[in-house]
Amino acid sequence: MTHGMRTDTHTPHFGEGGGWRDNATRYALLPLRLFLGVTFIYAGLDKLTDSAFMRDSGTGSIGDMMRAVRDSSAVPALVDLSLKSPVGFGYAIAFGELAVGIGTLLGLFTRLAALGGALISLSLWLTVSWASDPYYYGNDLAYLMAWTPLILAGAPLLSVDAALRSRRRQRGGHR
């Protein structure tokens, strides 16, 4: 190949920095980030606004749900811990989901938010959805796996993290 000769004449270009495939690769995690962020915000708000959920007992309560899954969970001790204060556990999960969702959606401390999301998903998989048979009927395992790319890559584009990184680079260049 001769230097300067273009071999991608049939590849449309969008924006700077390469062809559409390069741009698609750069933006590949954005739909996942949006989905997980919105979903976890919704899950947290749903729990906080459901008066039946935030109770020690009764239909639809966190307490009854945890008692129902105790013997079928992979880690009964984790369920026992939640049952010491079911309402407190419910609030911890709800506010954790909100924090994770907001951080993920904004791209603020994205890797930390994704780790939090993965830990929430892991704990729910090991307790609430562990007995799903076959295993792929339980959605918490899929959420756990969905968090993994964001733990590894963070939010390199369209995020507070990226804006802060760019600002640090600009300040470092002016010294």
PDB file of C-alpha atoms in Angstrom:
ATOM      1  CA  MET A   1       0.000   0.000   0.000  1.00  0.00           C
ATOM      2  CA  THR A   2       1.276   3.443  -0.871  1.00  0.00           C
ATOM      3  CA  HIS A   3       1.407   6.010   1.924  1.00  0.00           C
ATOM      4  CA  GLY A   4      -1.428   8.504   1.677  1.00  0.00           C
ATOM      5  CA  MET A   5      -3.629   6.235  -0.466  1.00  0.00           C
ATOM      6  CA  ARG A   6      -7.112   5.816   0.992  1.00  0.00           C
ATOM      7  CA  THR A   7      -8.488   2.309   1.007  1.00  0.00           C
ATOM      8  CA  ASP A   8     -11.728   3.193   2.754  1.00  0.00           C
ATOM      9  CA  THR A   9     -13.339   5.251  -0.008  1.00  0.00           C
ATOM     10  CA  HIS A  10     -16.653   3.454   0.395  1.00  0.00           C
ATOM     11  CA  THR A  11     -16.802   3.827   4.179  1.00  0.00           C
ATOM     12  CA  PRO A  12     -18.916   6.755   5.346  1.00  0.00           C
ATOM     13  CA  HIS A  13     -17.285   8.969   7.971  1.00  0.00           C
ATOM     14  CA  PHE A  14     -19.133  10.551  10.849  1.00  0.00           C
ATOM     15  CA  GLY A  15     -17.344  13.106  12.972  1.00  0.00           C
ATOM     16  CA  GLU A  16     -13.641  13.174  13.564  1.00  0.00           C
ATOM     17  CA  GLY A  17     -11.356  10.312  14.358  1.00  0.00           C
ATOM     18  CA  GLY A  18     -12.226   7.598  11.888  1.00  0.00           C
ATOM     19  CA  GLY A  19     -15.003   5.853  10.068  1.00  0.00           C
ATOM     20  CA  TRP A  20     -18.414   4.862  11.202  1.00  0.00           C
ATOM     21  CA  ARG A  21     -17.072   1.609  12.660  1.00  0.00           C
ATOM     22  CA  ASP A  22     -14.580   3.500  14.821  1.00  0.00           C
ATOM     23  CA  ASN A  23     -17.355   5.805  16.017  1.00  0.00           C
ATOM     24  CA  ALA A  24     -19.698   2.882  16.635  1.00  0.00           C
ATOM     25  CA  THR A  25     -16.966   1.236  18.701  1.00  0.00           C
ATOM     26  CA  ARG A  26     -16.414   4.408  20.737  1.00  0.00           C
ATOM     27  CA  TYR A  27     -20.134   4.763  21.459  1.00  0.00           C
ATOM     28  CA  ALA A  28     -20.828   1.036  21.959  1.00  0.00           C
ATOM     29  CA  LEU A  29     -21.213   1.236  25.741  1.00  0.00           C
ATOM     30  CA  LEU A  30     -23.538   4.247  25.677  1.00  0.00           C
ATOM     31  CA  PRO A  31     -26.790   2.262  25.113  1.00  0.00           C
ATOM     32  CA  LEU A  32     -25.826  -0.138  27.916  1.00  0.00           C
ATOM     33  CA  ARG A  33     -25.009   2.774  30.216  1.00  0.00           C
ATOM     34  CA  LEU A  34     -28.318   4.494  29.448  1.00  0.00           C
ATOM     35  CA  PHE A  35     -30.306   1.283  29.938  1.00  0.00           C
ATOM     36  CA  LEU A  36     -28.662   0.369  33.235  1.00  0.00           C
ATOM     37  CA  GLY A  37     -28.778   3.932  34.558  1.00  0.00           C
ATOM     38  CA  VAL A  38     -32.459   4.455  33.778  1.00  0.00           C
ATOM     39  CA  THR A  39     -33.382   0.949  34.968  1.00  0.00           C
ATOM     40  CA  PHE A  40     -31.640   1.297  38.321  1.00  0.00           C
ATOM     41  CA  ILE A  41     -33.076   4.785  38.900  1.00  0.00           C
ATOM     42  CA  TYR A  42     -36.536   3.401  38.138  1.00  0.00           C
ATOM     43  CA  ALA A  43     -35.985   0.369  40.408  1.00  0.00           C
ATOM     44  CA  GLY A  44     -34.887   2.579  43.306  1.00  0.00           C
ATOM     45  CA  LEU A  45     -37.789   5.018  42.880  1.00  0.00           C
ATOM     46  CA  ASP A  46     -40.237   2.139  42.482  1.00  0.00           C
ATOM     47  CA  LYS A  47     -39.161   0.691  45.832  1.00  0.00           C
ATOM     48  CA  LEU A  48     -39.198   4.063  47.603  1.00  0.00           C
ATOM     49  CA  THR A  49     -42.716   4.891  46.392  1.00  0.00           C
ATOM     50  CA  ASP A  50     -44.223   1.452  47.052  1.00  0.00           C
ATOM     51  CA  SER A  51     -45.685   1.610  50.553  1.00  0.00           C
ATOM     52  CA  ALA A  52     -46.279  -2.158  50.597  1.00  0.00           C
ATOM     53  CA  PHE A  53     -42.626  -2.914  49.764  1.00  0.00           C
ATOM     54  CA  MET A  54     -41.115  -0.904  52.620  1.00  0.00           C
ATOM     55  CA  ARG A  55     -42.660  -3.016  55.391  1.00  0.00           C
ATOM     56  CA  ASP A  56     -41.488  -5.813  57.668  1.00  0.00           C
ATOM     57  CA  SER A  57     -44.397  -8.018  56.597  1.00  0.00           C
ATOM     58  CA  GLY A  58     -47.474  -8.143  54.422  1.00  0.00           C
ATOM     59  CA  THR A  59     -48.226  -8.785  50.772  1.00  0.00           C
ATOM     60  CA  GLY A  60     -45.477  -7.356  48.577  1.00  0.00           C
ATOM     61  CA  SER A  61     -43.221  -6.438  51.513  1.00  0.00           C
ATOM     62  CA  ILE A  62     -39.446  -6.712  51.521  1.00  0.00           C
ATOM     63  CA  GLY A  63     -39.664  -8.741  54.735  1.00  0.00           C
ATOM     64  CA  ASP A  64     -42.008 -11.369  53.284  1.00  0.00           C
ATOM     65  CA  MET A  65     -40.007 -11.523  50.066  1.00  0.00           C
ATOM     66  CA  MET A  66     -36.761 -12.168  51.930  1.00  0.00           C
ATOM     67  CA  ARG A  67     -38.364 -14.787  54.194  1.00  0.00           C
ATOM     68  CA  ALA A  68     -39.776 -16.531  51.094  1.00  0.00           C
ATOM     69  CA  VAL A  69     -36.359 -16.843  49.419  1.00  0.00           C
ATOM     70  CA  ARG A  70     -34.332 -17.628  52.540  1.00  0.00           C
ATOM     71  CA  ASP A  71     -34.218 -21.410  52.202  1.00  0.00           C
ATOM     72  CA  SER A  72     -33.707 -21.411  48.421  1.00  0.00           C
ATOM     73  CA  SER A  73     -30.920 -18.809  48.362  1.00  0.00           C
ATOM     74  CA  ALA A  74     -27.265 -19.614  47.795  1.00  0.00           C
ATOM     75  CA  VAL A  75     -26.284 -17.566  50.852  1.00  0.00           C
ATOM     76  CA  PRO A  76     -28.959 -17.866  53.576  1.00  0.00           C
ATOM     77  CA  ALA A  77     -26.732 -15.858  55.948  1.00  0.00           C
ATOM     78  CA  LEU A  78     -27.072 -12.849  53.619  1.00  0.00           C
ATOM     79  CA  VAL A  79     -30.861 -13.185  53.777  1.00  0.00           C
ATOM     80  CA  ASP A  80     -30.680 -13.527  57.578  1.00  0.00           C
ATOM     81  CA  LEU A  81     -28.689 -10.288  57.678  1.00  0.00           C
ATOM     82  CA  SER A  82     -31.381  -8.516  55.644  1.00  0.00           C
ATOM     83  CA  LEU A  83     -34.069  -9.879  57.972  1.00  0.00           C
ATOM     84  CA  LYS A  84     -32.495  -8.186  61.024  1.00  0.00           C
ATOM     85  CA  SER A  85     -34.025  -4.983  59.608  1.00  0.00           C
ATOM     86  CA  PRO A  86     -36.024  -5.650  56.445  1.00  0.00           C
ATOM     87  CA  VAL A  87     -37.142  -2.035  56.070  1.00  0.00           C
ATOM     88  CA  GLY A  88     -33.591  -0.744  56.574  1.00  0.00           C
ATOM     89  CA  PHE A  89     -32.382  -3.281  54.002  1.00  0.00           C
ATOM     90  CA  GLY A  90     -35.135  -2.165  51.608  1.00  0.00           C
ATOM     91  CA  TYR A  91     -34.065   1.459  51.943  1.00  0.00           C
ATOM     92  CA  ALA A  92     -30.388   0.524  51.523  1.00  0.00           C
ATOM     93  CA  ILE A  93     -31.154  -1.341  48.288  1.00  0.00           C
ATOM     94  CA  ALA A  94     -33.418   1.451  46.992  1.00  0.00           C
ATOM     95  CA  PHE A  95     -30.943   4.266  47.728  1.00  0.00           C
ATOM     96  CA  GLY A  96     -28.094   2.089  46.422  1.00  0.00           C
ATOM     97  CA  GLU A  97     -29.977   1.560  43.164  1.00  0.00           C
ATOM     98  CA  LEU A  98     -30.650   5.298  42.898  1.00  0.00           C
ATOM     99  CA  ALA A  99     -26.992   6.203  43.489  1.00  0.00           C
ATOM    100  CA  VAL A 100     -25.803   3.573  41.020  1.00  0.00           C
ATOM    101  CA  GLY A 101     -28.358   4.650  38.410  1.00  0.00           C
ATOM    102  CA  ILE A 102     -27.603   8.361  38.706  1.00  0.00           C
ATOM    103  CA  GLY A 103     -23.838   7.805  38.655  1.00  0.00           C
ATOM    104  CA  THR A 104     -24.129   5.529  35.627  1.00  0.00           C
ATOM    105  CA  LEU A 105     -26.490   7.797  33.715  1.00  0.00           C
ATOM    106  CA  LEU A 106     -24.372  10.903  34.313  1.00  0.00           C
ATOM    107  CA  GLY A 107     -21.108   9.030  33.899  1.00  0.00           C
ATOM    108  CA  LEU A 108     -19.965  10.234  37.328  1.00  0.00           C
ATOM    109  CA  PHE A 109     -17.570   7.856  39.099  1.00  0.00           C
ATOM    110  CA  THR A 110     -18.801   5.371  36.514  1.00  0.00           C
ATOM    111  CA  ARG A 111     -16.540   2.481  37.431  1.00  0.00           C
ATOM    112  CA  LEU A 112     -17.493   2.811  41.097  1.00  0.00           C
ATOM    113  CA  ALA A 113     -21.199   3.098  40.212  1.00  0.00           C
ATOM    114  CA  ALA A 114     -20.909   0.030  37.978  1.00  0.00           C
ATOM    115  CA  LEU A 115     -19.166  -1.892  40.753  1.00  0.00           C
ATOM    116  CA  GLY A 116     -22.023  -0.934  43.075  1.00  0.00           C
ATOM    117  CA  GLY A 117     -24.538  -2.092  40.469  1.00  0.00           C
ATOM    118  CA  ALA A 118     -22.668  -5.366  40.059  1.00  0.00           C
ATOM    119  CA  LEU A 119     -22.623  -5.929  43.838  1.00  0.00           C
ATOM    120  CA  ILE A 120     -26.357  -5.235  44.096  1.00  0.00           C
ATOM    121  CA  SER A 121     -27.017  -7.593  41.178  1.00  0.00           C
ATOM    122  CA  LEU A 122     -24.727 -10.248  42.667  1.00  0.00           C
ATOM    123  CA  SER A 123     -26.441 -10.084  46.050  1.00  0.00           C
ATOM    124  CA  LEU A 124     -29.885 -10.303  44.440  1.00  0.00           C
ATOM    125  CA  TRP A 125     -28.767 -13.203  42.248  1.00  0.00           C
ATOM    126  CA  LEU A 126     -27.402 -15.128  45.229  1.00  0.00           C
ATOM    127  CA  THR A 127     -30.584 -14.544  47.223  1.00  0.00           C
ATOM    128  CA  VAL A 128     -33.781 -13.565  45.407  1.00  0.00           C
ATOM    129  CA  SER A 129     -33.252 -15.150  41.986  1.00  0.00           C
ATOM    130  CA  TRP A 130     -30.915 -18.026  42.904  1.00  0.00           C
ATOM    131  CA  ALA A 131     -33.685 -20.633  42.660  1.00  0.00           C
ATOM    132  CA  SER A 132     -34.652 -19.634  39.107  1.00  0.00           C
ATOM    133  CA  ASP A 133     -34.685 -22.772  37.010  1.00  0.00           C
ATOM    134  CA  PRO A 134     -33.243 -22.722  34.464  1.00  0.00           C
ATOM    135  CA  TYR A 135     -30.766 -20.157  35.738  1.00  0.00           C
ATOM    136  CA  TYR A 136     -31.293 -17.776  32.812  1.00  0.00           C
ATOM    137  CA  TYR A 137     -34.889 -17.068  33.914  1.00  0.00           C
ATOM    138  CA  GLY A 138     -33.453 -14.981  36.755  1.00  0.00           C
ATOM    139  CA  ASN A 139     -32.512 -11.544  35.452  1.00  0.00           C
ATOM    140  CA  ASP A 140     -30.034 -10.625  38.203  1.00  0.00           C
ATOM    141  CA  LEU A 141     -27.252 -12.733  36.670  1.00  0.00           C
ATOM    142  CA  ALA A 142     -27.711 -10.956  33.332  1.00  0.00           C
ATOM    143  CA  TYR A 143     -27.542  -7.573  35.108  1.00  0.00           C
ATOM    144  CA  LEU A 144     -24.364  -8.695  36.877  1.00  0.00           C
ATOM    145  CA  MET A 145     -22.773  -9.508  33.517  1.00  0.00           C
ATOM    146  CA  ALA A 146     -24.060  -6.250  31.972  1.00  0.00           C
ATOM    147  CA  TRP A 147     -22.218  -4.209  34.612  1.00  0.00           C
ATOM    148  CA  THR A 148     -18.873  -5.832  33.787  1.00  0.00           C
ATOM    149  CA  PRO A 149     -18.022  -3.769  30.648  1.00  0.00           C
ATOM    150  CA  LEU A 150     -18.736  -0.539  32.540  1.00  0.00           C
ATOM    151  CA  ILE A 151     -16.525  -1.642  35.426  1.00  0.00           C
ATOM    152  CA  LEU A 152     -13.717  -2.275  32.939  1.00  0.00           C
ATOM    153  CA  ALA A 153     -14.166   0.707  30.604  1.00  0.00           C
ATOM    154  CA  GLY A 154     -15.992   3.354  32.615  1.00  0.00           C
ATOM    155  CA  ALA A 155     -17.716   6.070  30.607  1.00  0.00           C
ATOM    156  CA  PRO A 156     -15.151   7.464  28.177  1.00  0.00           C
ATOM    157  CA  LEU A 157     -17.672   9.602  26.251  1.00  0.00           C
ATOM    158  CA  LEU A 158     -20.590  11.875  27.075  1.00  0.00           C
ATOM    159  CA  SER A 159     -19.948  11.728  30.790  1.00  0.00           C
ATOM    160  CA  VAL A 160     -18.935  13.855  33.739  1.00  0.00           C
ATOM    161  CA  ASP A 161     -15.899  11.569  34.114  1.00  0.00           C
ATOM    162  CA  ALA A 162     -14.766  12.382  30.550  1.00  0.00           C
ATOM    163  CA  ALA A 163     -15.304  16.123  31.086  1.00  0.00           C
ATOM    164  CA  LEU A 164     -13.262  16.033  34.296  1.00  0.00           C
ATOM    165  CA  ARG A 165     -10.484  14.045  32.562  1.00  0.00           C
ATOM    166  CA  SER A 166     -10.400  16.576  29.722  1.00  0.00           C
ATOM    167  CA  ARG A 167     -10.268  19.458  32.190  1.00  0.00           C
ATOM    168  CA  ARG A 168      -7.376  17.849  34.073  1.00  0.00           C
ATOM    169  CA  ARG A 169      -5.491  17.346  30.789  1.00  0.00           C
ATOM    170  CA  GLN A 170      -6.024  20.989  29.799  1.00  0.00           C
ATOM    171  CA  ARG A 171      -4.765  22.224  33.176  1.00  0.00           C
ATOM    172  CA  GLY A 172      -1.780  19.894  32.967  1.00  0.00           C
ATOM    173  CA  GLY A 173      -0.912  21.218  29.489  1.00  0.00           C
ATOM    174  CA  HIS A 174      -0.798  24.845  30.629  1.00  0.00           C
ATOM    175  CA  ARG A 175       1.896  24.360  33.260  1.00  0.00           C
TER     176      ARG A 175
END
